[in-house]
Short mmCIF file of C-alpha atoms in Angstrom, two decimals:
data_model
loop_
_atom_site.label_atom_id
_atom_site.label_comp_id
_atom_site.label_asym_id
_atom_site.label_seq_id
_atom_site.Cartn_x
_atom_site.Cartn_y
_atom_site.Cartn_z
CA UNK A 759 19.05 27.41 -7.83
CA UNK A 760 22.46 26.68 -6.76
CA UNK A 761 24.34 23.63 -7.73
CA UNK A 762 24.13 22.18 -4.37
CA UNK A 763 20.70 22.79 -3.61
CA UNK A 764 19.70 21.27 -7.39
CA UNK A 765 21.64 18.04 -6.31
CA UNK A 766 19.59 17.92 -2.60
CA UNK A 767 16.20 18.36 -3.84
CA UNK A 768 15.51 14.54 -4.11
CA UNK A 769 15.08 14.71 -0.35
CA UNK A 770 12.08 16.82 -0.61
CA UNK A 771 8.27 15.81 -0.77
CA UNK A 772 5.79 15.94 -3.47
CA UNK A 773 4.36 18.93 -1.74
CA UNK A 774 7.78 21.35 -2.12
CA UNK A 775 8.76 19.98 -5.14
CA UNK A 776 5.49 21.32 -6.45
CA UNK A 777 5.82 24.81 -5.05
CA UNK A 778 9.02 24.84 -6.18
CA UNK A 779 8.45 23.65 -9.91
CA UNK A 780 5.11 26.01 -9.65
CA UNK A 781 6.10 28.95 -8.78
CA UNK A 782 9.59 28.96 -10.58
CA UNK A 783 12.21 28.41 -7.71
CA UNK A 784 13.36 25.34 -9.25
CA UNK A 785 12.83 23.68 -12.84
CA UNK A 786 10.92 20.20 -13.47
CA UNK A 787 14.12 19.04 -15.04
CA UNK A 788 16.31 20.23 -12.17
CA UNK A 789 13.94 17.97 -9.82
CA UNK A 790 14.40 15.23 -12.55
CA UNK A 791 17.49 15.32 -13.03
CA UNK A 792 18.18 15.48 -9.03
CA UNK A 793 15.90 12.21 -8.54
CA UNK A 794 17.74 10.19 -11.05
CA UNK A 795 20.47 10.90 -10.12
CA UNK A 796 19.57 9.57 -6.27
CA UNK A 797 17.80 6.51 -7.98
CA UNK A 798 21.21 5.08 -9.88
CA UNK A 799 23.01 5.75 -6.60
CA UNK A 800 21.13 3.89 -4.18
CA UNK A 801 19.08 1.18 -6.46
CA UNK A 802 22.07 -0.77 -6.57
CA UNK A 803 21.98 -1.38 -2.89
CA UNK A 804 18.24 -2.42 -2.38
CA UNK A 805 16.96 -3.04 -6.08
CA UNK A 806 13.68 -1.63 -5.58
CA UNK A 807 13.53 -0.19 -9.44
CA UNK A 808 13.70 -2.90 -11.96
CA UNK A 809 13.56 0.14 -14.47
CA UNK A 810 14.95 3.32 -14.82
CA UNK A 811 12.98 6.05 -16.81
CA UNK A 812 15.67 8.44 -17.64
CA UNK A 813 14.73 9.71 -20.86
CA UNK A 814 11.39 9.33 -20.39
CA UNK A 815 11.53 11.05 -17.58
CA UNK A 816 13.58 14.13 -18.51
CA UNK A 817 11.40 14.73 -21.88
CA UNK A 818 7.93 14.76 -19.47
CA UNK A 819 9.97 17.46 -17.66
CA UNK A 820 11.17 19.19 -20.33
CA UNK A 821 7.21 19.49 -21.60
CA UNK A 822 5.92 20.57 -18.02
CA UNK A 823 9.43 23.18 -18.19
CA UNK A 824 7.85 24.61 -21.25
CA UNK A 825 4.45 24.86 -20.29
CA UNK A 826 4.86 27.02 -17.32
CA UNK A 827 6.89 28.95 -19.71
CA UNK A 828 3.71 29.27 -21.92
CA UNK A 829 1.84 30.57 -18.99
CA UNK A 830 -0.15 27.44 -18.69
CA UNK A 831 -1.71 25.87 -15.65
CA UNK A 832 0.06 23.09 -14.41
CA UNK A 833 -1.34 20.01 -12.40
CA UNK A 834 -1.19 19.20 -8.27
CA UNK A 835 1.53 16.94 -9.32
CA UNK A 836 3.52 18.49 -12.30
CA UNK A 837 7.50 17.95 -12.37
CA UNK A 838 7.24 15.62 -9.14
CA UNK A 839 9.25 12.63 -9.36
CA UNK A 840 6.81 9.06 -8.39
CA UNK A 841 7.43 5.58 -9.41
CA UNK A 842 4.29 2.82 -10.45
CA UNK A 843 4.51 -0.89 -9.97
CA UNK A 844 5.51 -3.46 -12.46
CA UNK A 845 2.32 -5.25 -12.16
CA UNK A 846 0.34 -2.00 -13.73
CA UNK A 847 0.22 -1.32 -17.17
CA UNK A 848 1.63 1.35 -18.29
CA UNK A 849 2.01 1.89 -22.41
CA UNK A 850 5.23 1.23 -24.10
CA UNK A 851 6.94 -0.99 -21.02
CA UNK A 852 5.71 -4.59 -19.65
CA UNK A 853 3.27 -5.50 -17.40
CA UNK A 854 5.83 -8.32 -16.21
CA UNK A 855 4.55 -8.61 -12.83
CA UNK A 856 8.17 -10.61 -11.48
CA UNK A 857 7.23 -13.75 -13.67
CA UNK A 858 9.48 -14.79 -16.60
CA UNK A 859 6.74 -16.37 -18.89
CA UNK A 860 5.38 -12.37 -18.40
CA UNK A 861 8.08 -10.24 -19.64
CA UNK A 862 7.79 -9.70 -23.40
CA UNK A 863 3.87 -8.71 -22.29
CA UNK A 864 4.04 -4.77 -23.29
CA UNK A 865 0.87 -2.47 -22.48
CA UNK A 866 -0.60 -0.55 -25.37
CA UNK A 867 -2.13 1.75 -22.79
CA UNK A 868 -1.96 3.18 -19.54
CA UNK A 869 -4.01 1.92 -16.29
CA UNK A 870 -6.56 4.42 -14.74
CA UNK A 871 -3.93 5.38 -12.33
CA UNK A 872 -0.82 5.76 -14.40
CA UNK A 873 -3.13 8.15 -16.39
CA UNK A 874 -4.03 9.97 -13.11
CA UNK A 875 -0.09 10.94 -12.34
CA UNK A 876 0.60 11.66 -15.81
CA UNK A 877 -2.28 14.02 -16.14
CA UNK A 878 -1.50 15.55 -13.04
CA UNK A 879 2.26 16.18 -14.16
CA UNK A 880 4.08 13.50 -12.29
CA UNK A 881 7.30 12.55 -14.03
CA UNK A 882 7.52 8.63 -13.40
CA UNK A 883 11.09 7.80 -13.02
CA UNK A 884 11.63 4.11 -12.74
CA UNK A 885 9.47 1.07 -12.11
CA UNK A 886 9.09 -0.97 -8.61
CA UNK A 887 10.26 -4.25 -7.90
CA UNK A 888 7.01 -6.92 -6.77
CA UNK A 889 6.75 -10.42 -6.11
CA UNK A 890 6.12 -12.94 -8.92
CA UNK A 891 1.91 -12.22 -9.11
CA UNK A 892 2.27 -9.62 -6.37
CA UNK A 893 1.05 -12.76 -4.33
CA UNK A 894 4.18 -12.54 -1.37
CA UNK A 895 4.51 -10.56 1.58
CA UNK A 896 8.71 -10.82 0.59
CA UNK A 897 9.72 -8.75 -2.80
CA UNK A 898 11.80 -11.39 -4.57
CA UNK A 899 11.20 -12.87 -7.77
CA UNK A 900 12.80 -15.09 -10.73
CA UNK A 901 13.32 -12.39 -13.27
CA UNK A 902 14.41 -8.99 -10.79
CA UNK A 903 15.52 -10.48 -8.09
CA UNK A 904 14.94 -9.58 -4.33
CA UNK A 905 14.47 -6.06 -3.01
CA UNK A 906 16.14 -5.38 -0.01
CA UNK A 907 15.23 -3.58 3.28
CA UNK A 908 17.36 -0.20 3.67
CA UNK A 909 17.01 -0.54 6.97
CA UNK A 910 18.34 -3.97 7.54
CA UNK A 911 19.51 -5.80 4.38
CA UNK A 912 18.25 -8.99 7.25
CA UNK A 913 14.29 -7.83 6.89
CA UNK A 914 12.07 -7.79 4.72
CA UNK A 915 11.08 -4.84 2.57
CA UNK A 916 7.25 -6.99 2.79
CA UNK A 917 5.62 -7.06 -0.23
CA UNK A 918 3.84 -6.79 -2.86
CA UNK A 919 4.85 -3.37 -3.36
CA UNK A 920 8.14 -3.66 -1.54
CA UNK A 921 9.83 -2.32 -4.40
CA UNK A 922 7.71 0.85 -3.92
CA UNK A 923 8.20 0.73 0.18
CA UNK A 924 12.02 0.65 -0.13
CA UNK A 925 12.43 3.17 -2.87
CA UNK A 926 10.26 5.42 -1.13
CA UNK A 927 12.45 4.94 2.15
CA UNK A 928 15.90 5.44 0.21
CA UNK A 929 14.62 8.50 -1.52
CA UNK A 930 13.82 7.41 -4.68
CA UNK A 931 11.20 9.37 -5.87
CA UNK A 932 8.56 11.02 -3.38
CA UNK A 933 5.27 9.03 -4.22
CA UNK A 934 5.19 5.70 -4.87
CA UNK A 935 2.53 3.61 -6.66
CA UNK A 936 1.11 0.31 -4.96
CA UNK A 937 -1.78 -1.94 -4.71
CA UNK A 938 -3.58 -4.19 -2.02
CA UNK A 939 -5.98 -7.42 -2.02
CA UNK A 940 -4.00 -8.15 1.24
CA UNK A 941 -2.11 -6.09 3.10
CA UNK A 942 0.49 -4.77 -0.19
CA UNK A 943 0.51 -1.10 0.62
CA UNK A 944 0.66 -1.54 4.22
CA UNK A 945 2.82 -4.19 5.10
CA UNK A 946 5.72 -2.72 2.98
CA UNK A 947 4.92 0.60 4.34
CA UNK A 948 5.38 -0.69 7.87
CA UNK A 949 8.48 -2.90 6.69
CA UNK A 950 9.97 0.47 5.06
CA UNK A 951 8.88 3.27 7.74
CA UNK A 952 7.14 5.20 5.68
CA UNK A 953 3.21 6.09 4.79
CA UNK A 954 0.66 4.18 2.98
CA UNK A 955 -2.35 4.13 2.16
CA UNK A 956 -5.09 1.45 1.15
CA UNK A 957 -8.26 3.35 -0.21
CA UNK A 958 -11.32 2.10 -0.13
CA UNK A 959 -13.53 -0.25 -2.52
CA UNK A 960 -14.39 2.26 -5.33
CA UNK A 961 -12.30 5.16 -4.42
CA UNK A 962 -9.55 4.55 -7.30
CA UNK A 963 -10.23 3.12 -10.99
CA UNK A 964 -8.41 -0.03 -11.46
CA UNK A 965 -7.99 -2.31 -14.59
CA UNK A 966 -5.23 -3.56 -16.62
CA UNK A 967 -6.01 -4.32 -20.29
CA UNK A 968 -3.34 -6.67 -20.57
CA UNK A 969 -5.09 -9.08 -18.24
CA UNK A 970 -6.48 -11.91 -20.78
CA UNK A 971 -9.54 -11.97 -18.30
CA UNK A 972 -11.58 -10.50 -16.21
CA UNK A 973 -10.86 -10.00 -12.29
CA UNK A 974 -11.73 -12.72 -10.07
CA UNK A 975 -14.20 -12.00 -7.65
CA UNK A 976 -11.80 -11.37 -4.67
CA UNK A 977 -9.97 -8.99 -7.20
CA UNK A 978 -13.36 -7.04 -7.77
CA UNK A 979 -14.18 -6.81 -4.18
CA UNK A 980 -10.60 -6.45 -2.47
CA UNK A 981 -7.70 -5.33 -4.52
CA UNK A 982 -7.20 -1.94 -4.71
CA UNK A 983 -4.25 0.90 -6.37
CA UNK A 984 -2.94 4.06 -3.93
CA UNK A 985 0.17 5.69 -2.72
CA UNK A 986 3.16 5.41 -0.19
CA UNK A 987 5.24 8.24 0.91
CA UNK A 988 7.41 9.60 3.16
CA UNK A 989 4.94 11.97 4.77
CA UNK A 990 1.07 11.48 5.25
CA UNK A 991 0.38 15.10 3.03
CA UNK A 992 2.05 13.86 0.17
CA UNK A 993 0.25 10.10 0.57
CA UNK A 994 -3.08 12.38 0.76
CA UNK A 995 -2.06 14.36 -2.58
CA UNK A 996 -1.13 11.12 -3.98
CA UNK A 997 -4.63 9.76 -3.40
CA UNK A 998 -6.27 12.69 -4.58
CA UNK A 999 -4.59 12.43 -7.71
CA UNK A 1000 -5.38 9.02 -8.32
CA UNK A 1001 -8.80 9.31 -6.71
CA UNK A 1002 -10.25 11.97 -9.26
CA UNK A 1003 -9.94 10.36 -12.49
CA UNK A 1004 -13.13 8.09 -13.61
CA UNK A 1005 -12.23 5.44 -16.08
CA UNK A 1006 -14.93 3.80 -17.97
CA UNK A 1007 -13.20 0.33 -18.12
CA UNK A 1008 -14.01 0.21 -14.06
CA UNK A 1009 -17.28 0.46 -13.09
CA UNK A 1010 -16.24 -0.16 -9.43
CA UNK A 1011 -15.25 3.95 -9.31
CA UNK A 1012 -17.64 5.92 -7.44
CA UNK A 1013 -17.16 9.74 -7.42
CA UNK A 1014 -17.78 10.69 -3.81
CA UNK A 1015 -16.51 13.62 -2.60
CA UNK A 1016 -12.90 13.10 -0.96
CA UNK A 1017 -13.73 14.95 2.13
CA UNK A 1018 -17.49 14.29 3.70
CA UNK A 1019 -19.15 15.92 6.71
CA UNK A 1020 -16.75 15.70 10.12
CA UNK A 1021 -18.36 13.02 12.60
CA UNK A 1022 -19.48 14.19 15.95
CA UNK A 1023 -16.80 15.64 18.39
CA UNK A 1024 -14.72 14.47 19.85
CA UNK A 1025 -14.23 11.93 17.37
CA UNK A 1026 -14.24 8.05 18.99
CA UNK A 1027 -10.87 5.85 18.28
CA UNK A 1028 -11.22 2.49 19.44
CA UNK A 1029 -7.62 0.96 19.81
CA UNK A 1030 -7.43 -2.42 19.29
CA UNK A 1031 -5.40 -4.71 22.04
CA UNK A 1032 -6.56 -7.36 22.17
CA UNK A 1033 -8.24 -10.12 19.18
CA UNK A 1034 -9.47 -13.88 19.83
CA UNK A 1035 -7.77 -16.41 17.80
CA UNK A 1036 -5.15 -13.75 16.69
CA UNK A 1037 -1.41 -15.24 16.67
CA UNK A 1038 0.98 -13.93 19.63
CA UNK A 1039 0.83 -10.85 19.35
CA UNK A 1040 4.48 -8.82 19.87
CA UNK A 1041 4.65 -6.10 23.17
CA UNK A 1042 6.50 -3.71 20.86
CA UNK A 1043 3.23 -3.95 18.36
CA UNK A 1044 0.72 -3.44 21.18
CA UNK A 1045 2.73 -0.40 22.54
CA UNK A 1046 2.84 1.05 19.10
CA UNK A 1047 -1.04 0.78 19.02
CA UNK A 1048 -1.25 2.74 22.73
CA UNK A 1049 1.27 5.01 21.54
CA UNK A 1050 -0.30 6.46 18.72
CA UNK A 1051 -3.54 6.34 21.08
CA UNK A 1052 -1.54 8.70 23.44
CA UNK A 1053 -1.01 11.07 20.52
CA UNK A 1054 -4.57 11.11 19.32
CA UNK A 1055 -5.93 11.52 23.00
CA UNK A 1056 -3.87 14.65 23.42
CA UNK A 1057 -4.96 16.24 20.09
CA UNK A 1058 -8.64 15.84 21.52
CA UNK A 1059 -9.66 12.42 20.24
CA UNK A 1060 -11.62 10.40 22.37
CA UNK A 1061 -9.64 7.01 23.01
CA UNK A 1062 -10.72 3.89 24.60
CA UNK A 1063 -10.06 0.34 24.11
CA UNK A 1064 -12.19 -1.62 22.06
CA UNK A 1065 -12.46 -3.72 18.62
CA UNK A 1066 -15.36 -4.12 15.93
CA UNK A 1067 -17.13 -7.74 16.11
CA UNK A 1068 -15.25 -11.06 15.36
CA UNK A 1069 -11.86 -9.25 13.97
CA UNK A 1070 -10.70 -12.92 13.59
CA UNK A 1071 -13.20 -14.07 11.32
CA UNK A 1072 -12.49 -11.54 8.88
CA UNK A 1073 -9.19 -12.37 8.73
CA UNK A 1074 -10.28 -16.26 7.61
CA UNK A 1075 -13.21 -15.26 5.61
CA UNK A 1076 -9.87 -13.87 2.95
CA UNK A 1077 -8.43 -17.51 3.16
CA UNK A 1078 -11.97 -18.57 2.32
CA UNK A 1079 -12.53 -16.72 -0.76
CA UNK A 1080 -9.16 -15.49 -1.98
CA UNK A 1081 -6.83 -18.40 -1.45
CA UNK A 1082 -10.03 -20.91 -2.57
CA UNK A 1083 -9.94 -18.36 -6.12
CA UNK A 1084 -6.26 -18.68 -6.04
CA UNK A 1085 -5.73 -22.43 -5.53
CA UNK A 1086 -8.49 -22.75 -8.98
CA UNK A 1087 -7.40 -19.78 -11.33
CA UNK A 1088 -3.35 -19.18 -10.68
CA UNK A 1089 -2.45 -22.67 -9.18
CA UNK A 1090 -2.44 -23.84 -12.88
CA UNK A 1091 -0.19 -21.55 -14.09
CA UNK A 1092 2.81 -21.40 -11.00
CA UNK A 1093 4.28 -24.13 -12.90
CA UNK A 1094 5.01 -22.58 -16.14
CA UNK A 1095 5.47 -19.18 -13.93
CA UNK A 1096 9.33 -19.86 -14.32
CA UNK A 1097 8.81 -18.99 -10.43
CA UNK A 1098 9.60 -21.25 -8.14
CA UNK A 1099 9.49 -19.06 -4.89
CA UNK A 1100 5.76 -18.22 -5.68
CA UNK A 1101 4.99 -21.69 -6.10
CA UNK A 1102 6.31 -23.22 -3.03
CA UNK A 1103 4.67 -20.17 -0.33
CA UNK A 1104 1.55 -20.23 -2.38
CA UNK A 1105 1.81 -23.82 -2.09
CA UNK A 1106 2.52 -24.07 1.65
CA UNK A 1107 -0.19 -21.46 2.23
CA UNK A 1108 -2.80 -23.76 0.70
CA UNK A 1109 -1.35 -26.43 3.03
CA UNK A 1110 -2.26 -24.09 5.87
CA UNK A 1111 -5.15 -22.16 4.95
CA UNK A 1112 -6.88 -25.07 2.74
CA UNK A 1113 -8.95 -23.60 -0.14
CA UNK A 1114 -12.80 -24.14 0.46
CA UNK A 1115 -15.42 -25.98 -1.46
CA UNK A 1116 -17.83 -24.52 -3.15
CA UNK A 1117 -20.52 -23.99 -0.22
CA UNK A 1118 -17.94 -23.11 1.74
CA UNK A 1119 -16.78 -20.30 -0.82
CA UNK A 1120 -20.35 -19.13 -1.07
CA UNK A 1121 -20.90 -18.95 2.19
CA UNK A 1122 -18.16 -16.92 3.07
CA UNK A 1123 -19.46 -14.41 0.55
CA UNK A 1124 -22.71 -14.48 2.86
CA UNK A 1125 -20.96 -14.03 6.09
CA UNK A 1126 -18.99 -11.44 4.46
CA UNK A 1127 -21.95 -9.18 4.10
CA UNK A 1128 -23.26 -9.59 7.71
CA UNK A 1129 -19.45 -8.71 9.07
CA UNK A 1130 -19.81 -5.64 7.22
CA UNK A 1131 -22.69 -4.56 7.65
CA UNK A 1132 -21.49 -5.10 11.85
CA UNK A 1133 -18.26 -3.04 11.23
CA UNK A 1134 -19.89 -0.61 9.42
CA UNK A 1135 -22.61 -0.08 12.89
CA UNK A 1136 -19.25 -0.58 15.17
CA UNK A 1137 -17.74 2.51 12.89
CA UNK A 1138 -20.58 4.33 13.69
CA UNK A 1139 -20.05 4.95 17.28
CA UNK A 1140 -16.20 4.51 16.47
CA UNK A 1141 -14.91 6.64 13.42
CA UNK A 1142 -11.17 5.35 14.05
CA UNK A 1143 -9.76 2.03 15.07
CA UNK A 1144 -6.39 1.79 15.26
CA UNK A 1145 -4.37 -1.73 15.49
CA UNK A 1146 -1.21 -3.49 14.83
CA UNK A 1147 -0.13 -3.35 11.15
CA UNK A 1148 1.62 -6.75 12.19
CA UNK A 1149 2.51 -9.09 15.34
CA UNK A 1150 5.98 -8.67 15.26
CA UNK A 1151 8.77 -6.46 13.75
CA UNK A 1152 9.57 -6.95 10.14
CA UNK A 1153 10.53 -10.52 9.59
CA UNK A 1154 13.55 -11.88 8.15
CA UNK A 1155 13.88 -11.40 4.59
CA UNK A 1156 12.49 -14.78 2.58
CA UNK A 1157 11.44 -16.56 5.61
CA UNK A 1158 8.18 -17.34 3.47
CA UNK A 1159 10.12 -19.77 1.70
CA UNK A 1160 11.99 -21.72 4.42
CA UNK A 1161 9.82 -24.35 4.57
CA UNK A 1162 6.29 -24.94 6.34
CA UNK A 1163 6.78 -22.69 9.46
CA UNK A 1164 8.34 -20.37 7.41
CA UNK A 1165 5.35 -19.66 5.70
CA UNK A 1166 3.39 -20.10 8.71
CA UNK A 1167 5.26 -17.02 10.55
CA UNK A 1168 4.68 -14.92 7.26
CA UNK A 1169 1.02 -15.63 7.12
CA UNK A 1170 0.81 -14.72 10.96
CA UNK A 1171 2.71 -11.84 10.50
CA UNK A 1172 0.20 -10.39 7.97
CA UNK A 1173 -2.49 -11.29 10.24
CA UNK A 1174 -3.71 -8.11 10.57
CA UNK A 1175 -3.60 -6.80 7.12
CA UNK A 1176 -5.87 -9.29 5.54
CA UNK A 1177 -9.28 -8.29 7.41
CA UNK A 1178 -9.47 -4.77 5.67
CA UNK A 1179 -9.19 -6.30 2.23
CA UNK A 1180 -12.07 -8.88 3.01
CA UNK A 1181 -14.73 -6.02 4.13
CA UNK A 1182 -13.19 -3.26 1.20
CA UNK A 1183 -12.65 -0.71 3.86
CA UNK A 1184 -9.76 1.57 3.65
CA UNK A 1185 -6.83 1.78 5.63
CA UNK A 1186 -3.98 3.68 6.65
CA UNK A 1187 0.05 2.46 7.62
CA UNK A 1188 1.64 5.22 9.90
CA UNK A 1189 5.11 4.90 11.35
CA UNK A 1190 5.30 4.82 15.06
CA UNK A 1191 8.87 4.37 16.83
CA UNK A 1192 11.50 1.73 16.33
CA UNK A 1193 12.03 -1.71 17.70
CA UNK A 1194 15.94 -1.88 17.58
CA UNK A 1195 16.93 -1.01 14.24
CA UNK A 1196 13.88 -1.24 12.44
CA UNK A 1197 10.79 0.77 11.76
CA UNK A 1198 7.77 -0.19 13.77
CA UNK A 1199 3.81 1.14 12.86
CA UNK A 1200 0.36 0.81 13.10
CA UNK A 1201 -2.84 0.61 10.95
CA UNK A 1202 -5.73 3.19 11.53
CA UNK A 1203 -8.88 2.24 9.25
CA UNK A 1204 -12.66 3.38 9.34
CA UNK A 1205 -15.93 3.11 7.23
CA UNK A 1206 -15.74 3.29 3.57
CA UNK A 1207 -14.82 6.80 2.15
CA UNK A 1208 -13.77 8.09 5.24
CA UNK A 1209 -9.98 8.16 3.91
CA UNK A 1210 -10.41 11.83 5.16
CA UNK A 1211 -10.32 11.10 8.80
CA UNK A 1212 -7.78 8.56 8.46
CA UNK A 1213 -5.12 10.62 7.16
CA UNK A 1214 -6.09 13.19 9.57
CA UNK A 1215 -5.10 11.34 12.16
CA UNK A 1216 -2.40 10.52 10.70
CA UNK A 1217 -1.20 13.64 10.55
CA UNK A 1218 -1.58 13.76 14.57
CA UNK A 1219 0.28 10.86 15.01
CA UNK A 1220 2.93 11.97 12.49
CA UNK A 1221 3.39 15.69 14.27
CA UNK A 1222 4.66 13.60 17.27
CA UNK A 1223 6.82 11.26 15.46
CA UNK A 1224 8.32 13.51 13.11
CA UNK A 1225 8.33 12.80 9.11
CA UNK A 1226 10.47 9.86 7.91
CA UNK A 1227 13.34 11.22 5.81
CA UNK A 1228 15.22 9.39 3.26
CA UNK A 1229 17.46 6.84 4.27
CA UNK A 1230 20.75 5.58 2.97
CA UNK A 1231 20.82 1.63 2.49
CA UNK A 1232 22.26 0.11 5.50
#
C-alpha cells in the first residue's frame, strides 16, 4: 500500500481491515502500526487508554504477518486493532479497575473474552479508561483520571466503559471491549455516538480469576462482557467473536446458535413513549425513539406504540437487589478504595435508592421472575421494542458528584438502562441524530438470544443515519 493510505487505515472498520489483512492488500503490522499511531495522537485529548500496547501489539501482528505467509488460516478477527477494559483480566497487565489499592493486582491469565479476540487474531492495542469499580455512569477515577467526551470536553463520555465509548468515537481502535450490570455498554455508546451492544444472560463467558470471590448474585444474573463500535457489522462480528468461545470457569455460557428461526412477518416493534413513574422524559429522546420507528416502518417492520408490563418496576427491582448487594459487599471497602468520587455517588445513591432488607431483597428476586416471565409473553407478540437509551442528552461531565441532585440527575438519566440488566435480556445502543452538538440514540432490546434481530434492525436504522466515523476531540 501506499504511504498515505498505510497512515489512513485507522479510520476503517473491523470488517475492511480484515479483508484487507486477509487477502494481502495490506499487512497486520501496517494496520498496527496505523492504529497506534492514531491512539498516541488523540489519547492525549480524551484519555480513554490508560495503556498503550505498542510492543505487544506489533509482535501479535508480526505472528498473524507470518502466518498468512505460511499459508495458514487466519481468524474473523486477525490483524484488527480492539481495545479491552481495565476491569478484565488480561495476563501480564492489572486488573486495576480505576482504584489505587488495585493497581499492583496483575492477571496470570486471560478472561473468557480476552481469549476470544486473541484467538480470533485481534491485536489489542491499549487498555480503556473505567470508573473506580466500573460502578459510575461518569469515567473518572483516582488513579487515570477522567475520560473526556470528543464531542464536547462539557459531557460525559458515561460510563463504565467510557474509556471504550470515547476511544471508539476518536478512532482508536475499531472494536472496543465493555461490560454491563447497568447500562455500561449502552450509556457510553449513546454518550459517544457510536454502537453497542449488551448481550444477553449466557451469551458471553465471563469471569475474572483475580476476583478473591465469587460474583454476587446481581453479578451472576446481570453483568455481562460485549462490544462497541463504530458500525453495527463490526459490533455483530465483535459479538460473534466473543460469543463462540465456552469457558469452563462460567457455567452461565450457553451455546445457542447466534442466529435462530426469523419471527413471523412483518416483524412487531413496539416503540416505547410513554412509562409511569419514569423521570421527565426529554422531546429530543422521544423523537429519537419515533425516528428510528420511521426507519423500521419503511423497511417493512410493523410499528406501533406500546411498552411491555410495569417498565418502571424493573427499573427499581435493580435498586432492590443490586444497590442492597452493593451497600453490604463494596460499601466496606470505598474507604480504603483510595477513591473518593466512588464513594460519595455510591454514597448519595444509597441515600436515594435505600438498600433493602432482607425480605425486601428476596422478594425482589420473586417479582423478578414474574416480570420476566411477562416481558418474555409481551416479546412474543412484539419481537422489538425500541426506547430511549436516556431522558436527556448526555449530561455534564461529573455531575454525579456535585452533590445530592447531582447524583439524582445521573441516576434519572440512566433510567432506562437499568431495566434490561434486572430481567438479563439483551440490548442494543444505536445512534440516531444530534441534539446540538452531541450524539443522541436509542435502545432496541428483545427476548433472550434474539441479539440477531436486534442488530438487524440496527442495521435499518443505521442505513438511514449513515455510519459514525471517527472523530477528532473537540
Amino acid at each position: 500500500m501506499t504511504t498515505s493510505t498505510v497512515s489512513d487505515l485507522w479510520r476503517l472498520d473491523a470488517v475492511e481491515l480484515a479483508a484487507l489483512v486477509r487477502t494481502g492488500r495490506a499487512s497486520a503490522r501496517e494496520v498496527t502500526a496505523s492504529a497506534l499511531a492514531r491512539l498516541h495522537a488523540v489519547n492525549p485529548a480524551v484519555n480513554a487508554v490508560t495503556l498503550a500496547l505498542d510492543e505487544e501489539a506489533l509482535a501479535a501482528a508480526a505472528a498473524i504477518d507470518a502466518a498468512r505467509a505460511r499459508g495458514e488460516a487466519l481468524g474473523p478477527l486477525a490483524g484488527v486493532p480492539v481495545t479491552t477494559k481495565i476491569n478484565v483480566d488480561q495476563r501480564g497487565l492489572p486488573t486495576d479497575n480505576g482504584v489505587p489499592a488495585l493497581k499492583a493486582l496483575v492477571a496470570t491469565t486471560d478472561s473468557p473474552v480476552v481469549a476470544a479476540l486473541r484467538e480470533a487474531g485481534a491485536v489489542i492495542v491499549g487498555r480503556t479508561n473505567s470508573p473506580a469499580f466500573a460502578m459510575r455512569g461518569h469515567t473518572d477515577n483516582a488513579l487515570h483520571g477522567a475520560t473526556v467526551n470528543p464531542w464536547n470536553r462539557g459531557a460525559t463520555p458515561g460510563g463504565s466503559s467510557g474509556g471504550a465509548g470515547a476511544a471508539t468515537a476518536s478512532g482508536i481502535g475499531t472494536i472496543a471491549h465493555g461490560n454491563d450490570i447497568g447500562g455500561s455498554i449502552r450509556w457510553p455508546a449513546y454518550c459517544n455516538g457510536v454502537v453497542g451492544l449488551r448481550p444477553g444472560y449466557g451469551r458471553v463467558a465471563r469471569v475474572n480469576d483475580t476476583m478473591a470471590v465469587g460474583r454476587p448474585m446481581s453479578s451472576q444474573i446481570m453483568a455481562v462482557d460485549g462490544p462497541l463500535a463504530r458500525s453495527v457489522r463490526d459490533v455483530r462480528l465483535g459479538f460473534e467473536v466473543m460469543a463462540a468461545r465456552p469457558d469452563a470457569r462460567d457455567n452461565r455460557w450457553t451455546p445457542v446458535p447466534l442466529r435462530l428461526p426469523p419471527p413471523r412477518r412483518p416483524i412487531r416493534v413496539a416503540l416505547v413513549t410513554k412509562v409511569d413513574g419514569a423521570p421527565h422524559v426529554a422531546e429530543s429522546c422521544w423523537n429519537a425513539v419515533r425516528t428510528a420507528g420511521r426507519y423500521l416502518e419503511a423497511a417493512g417492520y410493523a410499528v406501533e406504540e406500546a411498552a411491555p408490563p410495569d417498565m418502571h418496576r424493573a427499573n427499581t427491582l435493580w435498586n432492590e437487589i443490586a444497590t442492597t448487594e452493593q451497600a453490604a459487599m463494596l460499601g466496606p471497602r470505598l474507604a480504603q478504595s483510595g477513591d473518593p468520587g466512588i464513594a460519595e455517588f455510591l454514597g448519595h445513591w444509597w441515600t436515594l435508592r435505600p438498600p433493602a432488607d432482607l425480605r425486601g431483597y428476596m422478594n425482589a428476586f420473586v417479582e423478578r421472575d414474574d416480570l420476566l416471565r411477562r416481558w418474555q409473553l409481551f416479546l412474543e407478540h412484539h419481537p422489538i421494542v425500541v426506547m430511549p437509551a436516556s431522558v436527556e442528552r448526555p449530561v455534564p461531565a461529573g455531575i454525579d458528584v456535585q452533590g445530592l441532585e447531582g447524583a439524582r440527575r445521573m441516576i434519572d438519566a440512566i433510567y432506562f438502562q437499568l431495566m434490561l440488566p434486572t430481567l438479563g435480556l439483551p440490548g442494543l445502543a444505536v445512534p440516531v441524530g444530534m441534539d446540538g452538538d452531541l450524539p443522541m440514540g436509542v435502545q432496541v432490546f428483545g427476548a433472550r438470544w434474539r441479539e440477531d434481530l436486534l442488530l438487524d434492525a440496527g442495521e435499518v436504522i443505521e442505513a438511514h443515519e449513515g455510519v459514525r466515523r471517527p472523530i477528532d476531540p473537540r
